[in-house]
Coordinates of C-alpha atoms in Angstrom, one line a residue:
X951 CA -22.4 -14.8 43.1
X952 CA -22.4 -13.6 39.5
X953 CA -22.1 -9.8 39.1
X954 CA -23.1 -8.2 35.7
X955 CA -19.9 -6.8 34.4
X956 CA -21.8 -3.3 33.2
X957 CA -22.3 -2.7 36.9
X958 CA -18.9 -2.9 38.0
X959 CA -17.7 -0.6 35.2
X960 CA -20.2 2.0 36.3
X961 CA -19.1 1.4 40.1
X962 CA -15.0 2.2 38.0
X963 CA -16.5 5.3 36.3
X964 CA -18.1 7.0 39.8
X965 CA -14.9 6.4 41.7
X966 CA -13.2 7.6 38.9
X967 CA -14.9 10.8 38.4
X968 CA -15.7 10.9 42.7
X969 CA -19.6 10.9 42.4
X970 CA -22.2 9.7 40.9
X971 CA -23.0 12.5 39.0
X972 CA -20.0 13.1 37.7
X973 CA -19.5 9.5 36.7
X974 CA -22.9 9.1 35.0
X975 CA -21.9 11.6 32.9
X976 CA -18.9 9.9 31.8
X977 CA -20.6 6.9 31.1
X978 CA -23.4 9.0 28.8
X979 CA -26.1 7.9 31.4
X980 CA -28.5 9.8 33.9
X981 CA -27.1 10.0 37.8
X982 CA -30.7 8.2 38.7
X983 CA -29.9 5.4 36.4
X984 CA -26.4 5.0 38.2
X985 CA -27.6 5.3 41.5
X986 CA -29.9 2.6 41.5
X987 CA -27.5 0.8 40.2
X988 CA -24.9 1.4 43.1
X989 CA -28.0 0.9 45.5
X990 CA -28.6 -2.7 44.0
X991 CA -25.8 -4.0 44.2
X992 CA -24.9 -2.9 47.6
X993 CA -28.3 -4.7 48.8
X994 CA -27.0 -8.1 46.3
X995 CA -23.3 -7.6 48.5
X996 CA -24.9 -6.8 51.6
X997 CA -21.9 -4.2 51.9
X998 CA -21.2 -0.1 51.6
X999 CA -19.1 0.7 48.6
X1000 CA -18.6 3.9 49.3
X1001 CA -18.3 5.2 52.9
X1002 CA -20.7 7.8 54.4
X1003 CA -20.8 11.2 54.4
X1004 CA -17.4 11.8 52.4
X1005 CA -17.5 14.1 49.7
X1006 CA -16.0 13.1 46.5
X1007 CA -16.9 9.7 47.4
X1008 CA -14.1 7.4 49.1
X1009 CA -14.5 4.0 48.1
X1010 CA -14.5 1.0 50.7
X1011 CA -12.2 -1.7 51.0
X1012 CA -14.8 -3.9 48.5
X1013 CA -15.9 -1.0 46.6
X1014 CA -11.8 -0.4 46.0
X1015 CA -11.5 -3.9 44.7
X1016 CA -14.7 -3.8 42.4
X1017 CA -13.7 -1.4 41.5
X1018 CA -11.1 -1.9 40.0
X1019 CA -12.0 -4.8 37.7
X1020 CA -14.4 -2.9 36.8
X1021 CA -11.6 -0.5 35.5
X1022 CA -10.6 -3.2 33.0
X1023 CA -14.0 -3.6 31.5
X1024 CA -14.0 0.2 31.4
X1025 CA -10.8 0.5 29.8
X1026 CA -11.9 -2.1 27.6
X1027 CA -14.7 -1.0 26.3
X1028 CA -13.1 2.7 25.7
X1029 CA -10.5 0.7 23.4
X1030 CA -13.1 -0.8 21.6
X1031 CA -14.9 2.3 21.1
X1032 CA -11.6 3.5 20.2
X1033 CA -10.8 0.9 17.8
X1034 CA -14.5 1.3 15.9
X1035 CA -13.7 5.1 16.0
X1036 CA -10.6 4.6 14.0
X1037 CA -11.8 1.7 11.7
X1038 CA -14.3 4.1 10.3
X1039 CA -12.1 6.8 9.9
X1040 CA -9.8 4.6 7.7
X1041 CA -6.6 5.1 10.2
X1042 CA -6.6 2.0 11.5
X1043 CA -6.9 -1.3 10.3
X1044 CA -4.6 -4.0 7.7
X1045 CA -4.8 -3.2 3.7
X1046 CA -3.8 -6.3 1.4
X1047 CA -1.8 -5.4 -1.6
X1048 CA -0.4 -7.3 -4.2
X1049 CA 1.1 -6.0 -7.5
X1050 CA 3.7 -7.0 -10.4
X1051 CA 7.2 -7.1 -8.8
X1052 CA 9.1 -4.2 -11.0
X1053 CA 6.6 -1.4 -10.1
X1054 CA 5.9 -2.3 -6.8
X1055 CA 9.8 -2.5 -6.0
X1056 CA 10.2 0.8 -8.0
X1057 CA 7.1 3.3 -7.1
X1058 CA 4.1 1.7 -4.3
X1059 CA 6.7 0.3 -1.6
X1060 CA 7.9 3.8 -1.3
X1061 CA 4.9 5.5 -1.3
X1062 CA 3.4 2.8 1.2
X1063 CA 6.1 3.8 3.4
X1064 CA 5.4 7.4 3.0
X1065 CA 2.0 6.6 3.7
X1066 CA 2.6 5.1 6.9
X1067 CA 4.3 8.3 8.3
X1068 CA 1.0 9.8 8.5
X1069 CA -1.0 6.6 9.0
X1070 CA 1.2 4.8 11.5
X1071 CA -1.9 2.6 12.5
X1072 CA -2.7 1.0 9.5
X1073 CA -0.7 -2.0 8.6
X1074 CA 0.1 -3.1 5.3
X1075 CA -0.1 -6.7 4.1
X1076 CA 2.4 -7.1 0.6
X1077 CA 2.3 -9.8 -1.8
X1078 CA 3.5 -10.1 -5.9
X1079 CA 1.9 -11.7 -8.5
X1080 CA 0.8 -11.0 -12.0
X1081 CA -2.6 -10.5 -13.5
X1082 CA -4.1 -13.8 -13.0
X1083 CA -2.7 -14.4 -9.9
X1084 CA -4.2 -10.6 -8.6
X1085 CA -7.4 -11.3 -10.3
X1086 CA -7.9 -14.4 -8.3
X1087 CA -6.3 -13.1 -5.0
X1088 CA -9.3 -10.2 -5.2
X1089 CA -12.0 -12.6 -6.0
X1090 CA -11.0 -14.8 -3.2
X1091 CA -10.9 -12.5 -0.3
X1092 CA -7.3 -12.6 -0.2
X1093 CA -6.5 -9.2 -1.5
X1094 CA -8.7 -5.3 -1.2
X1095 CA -6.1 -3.8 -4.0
X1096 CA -4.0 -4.7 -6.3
X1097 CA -1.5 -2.8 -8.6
X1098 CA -1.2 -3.3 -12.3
X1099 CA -0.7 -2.8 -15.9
X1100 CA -4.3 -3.3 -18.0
X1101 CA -4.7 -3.2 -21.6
X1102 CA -7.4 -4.4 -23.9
X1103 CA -7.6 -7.2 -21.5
X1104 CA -11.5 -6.7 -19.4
X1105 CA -10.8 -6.5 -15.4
X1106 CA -13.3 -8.7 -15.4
X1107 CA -17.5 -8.0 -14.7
X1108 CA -17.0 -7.8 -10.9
X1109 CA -13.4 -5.9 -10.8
X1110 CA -13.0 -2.3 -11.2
X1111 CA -9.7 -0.6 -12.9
X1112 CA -8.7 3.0 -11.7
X1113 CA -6.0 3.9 -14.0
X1114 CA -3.2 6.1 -12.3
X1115 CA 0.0 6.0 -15.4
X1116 CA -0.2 5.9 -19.0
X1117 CA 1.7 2.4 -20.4
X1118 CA 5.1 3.2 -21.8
X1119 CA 8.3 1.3 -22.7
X1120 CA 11.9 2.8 -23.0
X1121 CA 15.0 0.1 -23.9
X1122 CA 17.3 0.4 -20.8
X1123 CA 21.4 0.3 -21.2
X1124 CA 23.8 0.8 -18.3
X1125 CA 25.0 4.3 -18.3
X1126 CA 28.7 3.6 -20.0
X1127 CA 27.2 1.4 -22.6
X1128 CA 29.0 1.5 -26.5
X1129 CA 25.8 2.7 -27.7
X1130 CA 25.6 6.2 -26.0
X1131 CA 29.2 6.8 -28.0
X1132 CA 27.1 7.0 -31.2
X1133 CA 26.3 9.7 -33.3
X1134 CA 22.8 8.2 -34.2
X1135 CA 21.4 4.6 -32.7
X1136 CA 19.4 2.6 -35.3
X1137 CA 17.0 -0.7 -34.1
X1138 CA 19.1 -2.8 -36.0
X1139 CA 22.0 -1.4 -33.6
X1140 CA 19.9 -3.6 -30.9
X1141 CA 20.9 -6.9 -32.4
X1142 CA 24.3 -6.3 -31.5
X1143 CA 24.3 -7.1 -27.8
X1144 CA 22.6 -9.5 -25.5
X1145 CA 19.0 -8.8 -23.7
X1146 CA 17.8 -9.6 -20.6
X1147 CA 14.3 -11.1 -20.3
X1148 CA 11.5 -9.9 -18.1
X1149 CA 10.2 -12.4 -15.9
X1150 CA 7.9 -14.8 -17.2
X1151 CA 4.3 -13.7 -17.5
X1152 CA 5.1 -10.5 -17.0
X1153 CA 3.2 -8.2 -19.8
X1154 CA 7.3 -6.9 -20.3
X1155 CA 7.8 -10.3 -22.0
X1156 CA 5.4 -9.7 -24.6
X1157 CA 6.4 -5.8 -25.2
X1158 CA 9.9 -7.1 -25.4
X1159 CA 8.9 -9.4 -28.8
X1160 CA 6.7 -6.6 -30.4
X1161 CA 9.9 -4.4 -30.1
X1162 CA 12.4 -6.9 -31.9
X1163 CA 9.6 -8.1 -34.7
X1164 CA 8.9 -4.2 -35.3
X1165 CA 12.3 -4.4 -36.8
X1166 CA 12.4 -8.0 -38.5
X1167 CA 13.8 -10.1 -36.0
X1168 CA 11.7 -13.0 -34.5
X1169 CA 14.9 -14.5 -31.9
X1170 CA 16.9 -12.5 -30.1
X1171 CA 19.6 -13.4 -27.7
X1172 CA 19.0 -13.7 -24.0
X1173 CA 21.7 -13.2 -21.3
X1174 CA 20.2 -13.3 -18.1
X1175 CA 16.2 -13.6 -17.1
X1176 CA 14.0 -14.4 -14.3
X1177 CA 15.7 -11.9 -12.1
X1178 CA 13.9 -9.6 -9.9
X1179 CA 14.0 -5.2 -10.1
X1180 CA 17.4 -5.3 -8.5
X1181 CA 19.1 -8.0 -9.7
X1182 CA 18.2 -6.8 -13.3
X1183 CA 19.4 -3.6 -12.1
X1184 CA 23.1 -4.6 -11.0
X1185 CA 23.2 -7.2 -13.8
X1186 CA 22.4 -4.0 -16.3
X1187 CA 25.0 -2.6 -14.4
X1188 CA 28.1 -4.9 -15.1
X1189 CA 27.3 -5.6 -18.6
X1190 CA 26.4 -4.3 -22.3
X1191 CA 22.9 -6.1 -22.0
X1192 CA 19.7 -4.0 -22.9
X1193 CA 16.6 -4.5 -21.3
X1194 CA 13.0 -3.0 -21.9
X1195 CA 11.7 -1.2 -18.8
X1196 CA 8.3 0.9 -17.9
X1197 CA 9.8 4.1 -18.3
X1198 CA 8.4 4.9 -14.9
X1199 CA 10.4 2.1 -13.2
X1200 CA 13.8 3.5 -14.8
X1201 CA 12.6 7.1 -13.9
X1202 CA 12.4 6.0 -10.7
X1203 CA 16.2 5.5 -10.2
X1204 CA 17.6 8.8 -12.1
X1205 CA 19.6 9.8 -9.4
X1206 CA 21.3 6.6 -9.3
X1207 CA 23.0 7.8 -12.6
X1208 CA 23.7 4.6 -13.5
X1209 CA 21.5 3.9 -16.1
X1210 CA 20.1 5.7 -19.3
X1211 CA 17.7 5.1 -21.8
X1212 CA 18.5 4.7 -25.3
X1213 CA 16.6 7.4 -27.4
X1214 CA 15.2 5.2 -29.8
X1215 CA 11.9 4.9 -30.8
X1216 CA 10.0 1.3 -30.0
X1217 CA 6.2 0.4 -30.6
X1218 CA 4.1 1.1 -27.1
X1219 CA 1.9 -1.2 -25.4
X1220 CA -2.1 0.1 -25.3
X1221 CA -1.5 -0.6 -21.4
X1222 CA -1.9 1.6 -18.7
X1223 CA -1.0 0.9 -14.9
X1224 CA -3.6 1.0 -12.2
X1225 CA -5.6 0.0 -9.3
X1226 CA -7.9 -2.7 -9.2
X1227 CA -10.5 -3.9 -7.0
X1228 CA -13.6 -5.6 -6.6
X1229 CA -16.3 -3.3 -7.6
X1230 CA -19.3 -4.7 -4.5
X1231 CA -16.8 -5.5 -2.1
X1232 CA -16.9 -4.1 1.3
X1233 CA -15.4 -0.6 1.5
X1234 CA -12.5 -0.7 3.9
X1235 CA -11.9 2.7 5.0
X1236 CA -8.1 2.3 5.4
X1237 CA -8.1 0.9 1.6
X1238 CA -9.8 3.7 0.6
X1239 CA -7.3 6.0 1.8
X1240 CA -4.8 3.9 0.7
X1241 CA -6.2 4.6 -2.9
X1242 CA -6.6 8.0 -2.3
X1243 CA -2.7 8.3 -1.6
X1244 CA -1.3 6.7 -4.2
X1245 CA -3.8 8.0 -7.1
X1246 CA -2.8 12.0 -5.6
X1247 CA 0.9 10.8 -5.5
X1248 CA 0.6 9.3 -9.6
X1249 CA -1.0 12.5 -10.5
X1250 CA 2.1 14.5 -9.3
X1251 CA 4.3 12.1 -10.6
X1252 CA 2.8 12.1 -14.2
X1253 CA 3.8 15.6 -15.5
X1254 CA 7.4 15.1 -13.5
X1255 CA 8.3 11.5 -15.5
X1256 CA 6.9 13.5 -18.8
X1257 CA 8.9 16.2 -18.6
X1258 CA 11.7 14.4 -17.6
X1259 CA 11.5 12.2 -20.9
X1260 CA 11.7 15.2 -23.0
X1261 CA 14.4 17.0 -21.5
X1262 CA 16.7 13.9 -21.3
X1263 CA 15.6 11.5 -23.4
X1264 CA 14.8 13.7 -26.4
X1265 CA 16.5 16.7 -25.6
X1266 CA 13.8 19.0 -26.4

């Protein structure tokens, strides 16, 4: 005998609430509507399912056990209800973010896990790459955002940029480094000591270049590259090497007081960091929020990183 499932989970609701009245209205229907229901399918069972005259109603023996599988399509269907409830609201659900590996290690894995505090439901899906390799990642389905520098580059016709931090450089020495014993520090002072190279394809690579042809010189000598934040970080840390870093990224480890930036002025890249995502995608609620987040948390960040660039940096 095949019983329709919706019956058993109103049978769950009315011996969950103790009448039929009381159960209809937890299910959003009329008491009618659930007693002819009830009345059905004790004619189909050829059994009571509740026993006479008792008041709230006491389930039988079979009206118990129904009953109770019923309960599970109940439950079920209130998690579902649940589930769409929170999907819409954008505080449940997976986002998909990829980025370039210095800012994401330095700023957006932070803030994702400050995020997450207040969004414990949303899960958060990681991944690095460059710009070609984010550009294809959103026009494939495999990504909803993706963090990055942009210059004079086009997103593309179907992507959208949101731009959350003005592009800007700073040359990076370990905090004891020879150079910080000077007086004055001249470019040509930057010949003097080994570099380390961004990775490769990273828009660094190409800042790094326009810095040392800004002052004549077209090869420079490489120590170390291919590393990743960190490892550039401790390898800063143990030698005289420079490196050129988003001043954002070094800002982000101040406290560390390991590290300085050499107050010398370097051409800056028409770049500016930012979100970007297909423009007629789907709207995923928990992305959107996602975006929301970390565009607030840039805006506060913005006049803090300035200010600290003129009072340390320049001194003024």
């Amino acid at each position: 005998m095949k019983i329709d499932e919706k019956h058993l989970a109103q049978l769950a609701a009315v011996v969950e609430a103790g009448g039929v009245t009381e159960g209809a209205h937890l299910l959003g229907m009329t008491q009618p509507a659930v007693s002819r229901t009830l009345s059905s399918l004790e004619k189909r069972l050829g059994e009571k399912l509740f026993m006479p005259g008792r008041r709230p109603l006491v389930p039988t023996i079979i009206g118990r056990q129904l009953a109770a599988h019923g309960k599970v399509i109940l439950d079920a269907g209130k998690k579902a209800s649940d589930a769409v409830r929170s999907f819409q609201a954008g505080s449940a659900g997976t986002v998909r973010i990829g980025g370039v590996p210095f800012f994401m290690d330095a700023f957006i894995s932070q803030m994702l896990g400050q995020f997450q505090v207040s969004q414990p439901d949303i899960s958060i899906d990681q991944s690095y790459g460059n710009l070609p390799e984010l550009q294809a990642g959103l026009r494939s389905g495999q990504l909803d955002m993706a963090i990055c520098p942009l210059g004079v580059v086009e997103p593309g016709s179907e992507l959208a940029f949101t731009e959350i931090l003005p592009g800007r450089n700073v040359i990076a020495a370990r905090a004891r480094h020879p150079l910080f014993r000077k007086k004055s520090i001249t470019s040509h002072d930057l010949l003097h000591y080994p570099w380390i190279a961004p990775l490769p394809g990273s828009p660094l690579l190409a800042d790094l270049h326009a810095i040392l042809l800004s002052i004549g010189v077209s090869e420079f000598n490489v120590r170390y590259t291919g590393g990743s934040l960190l490892s550039v970080l401790n390898y800063l840390h143990e030698t005289d090497a420079l490196t050129v870093l988003p001043q954002s990224v070094l800002f982000a480890f101040r406290q560390d007081g390991r590290f300085k930036t050499l107050p010398i002025k370097i051409p800056q890249p028409q770049r500016s960091l930012g979100i970007l995502a297909l423009k007629d995608a789907p709207k995923l609620p928990a992305s959107e929020k996602l975006t929301k987040f970390i565009i607030t948390r840039f805006d506060e960040l913005r006049g803090v990183i300035l200010r600290h660039e003129n009072a340390v940096i320049w001194g003024t």
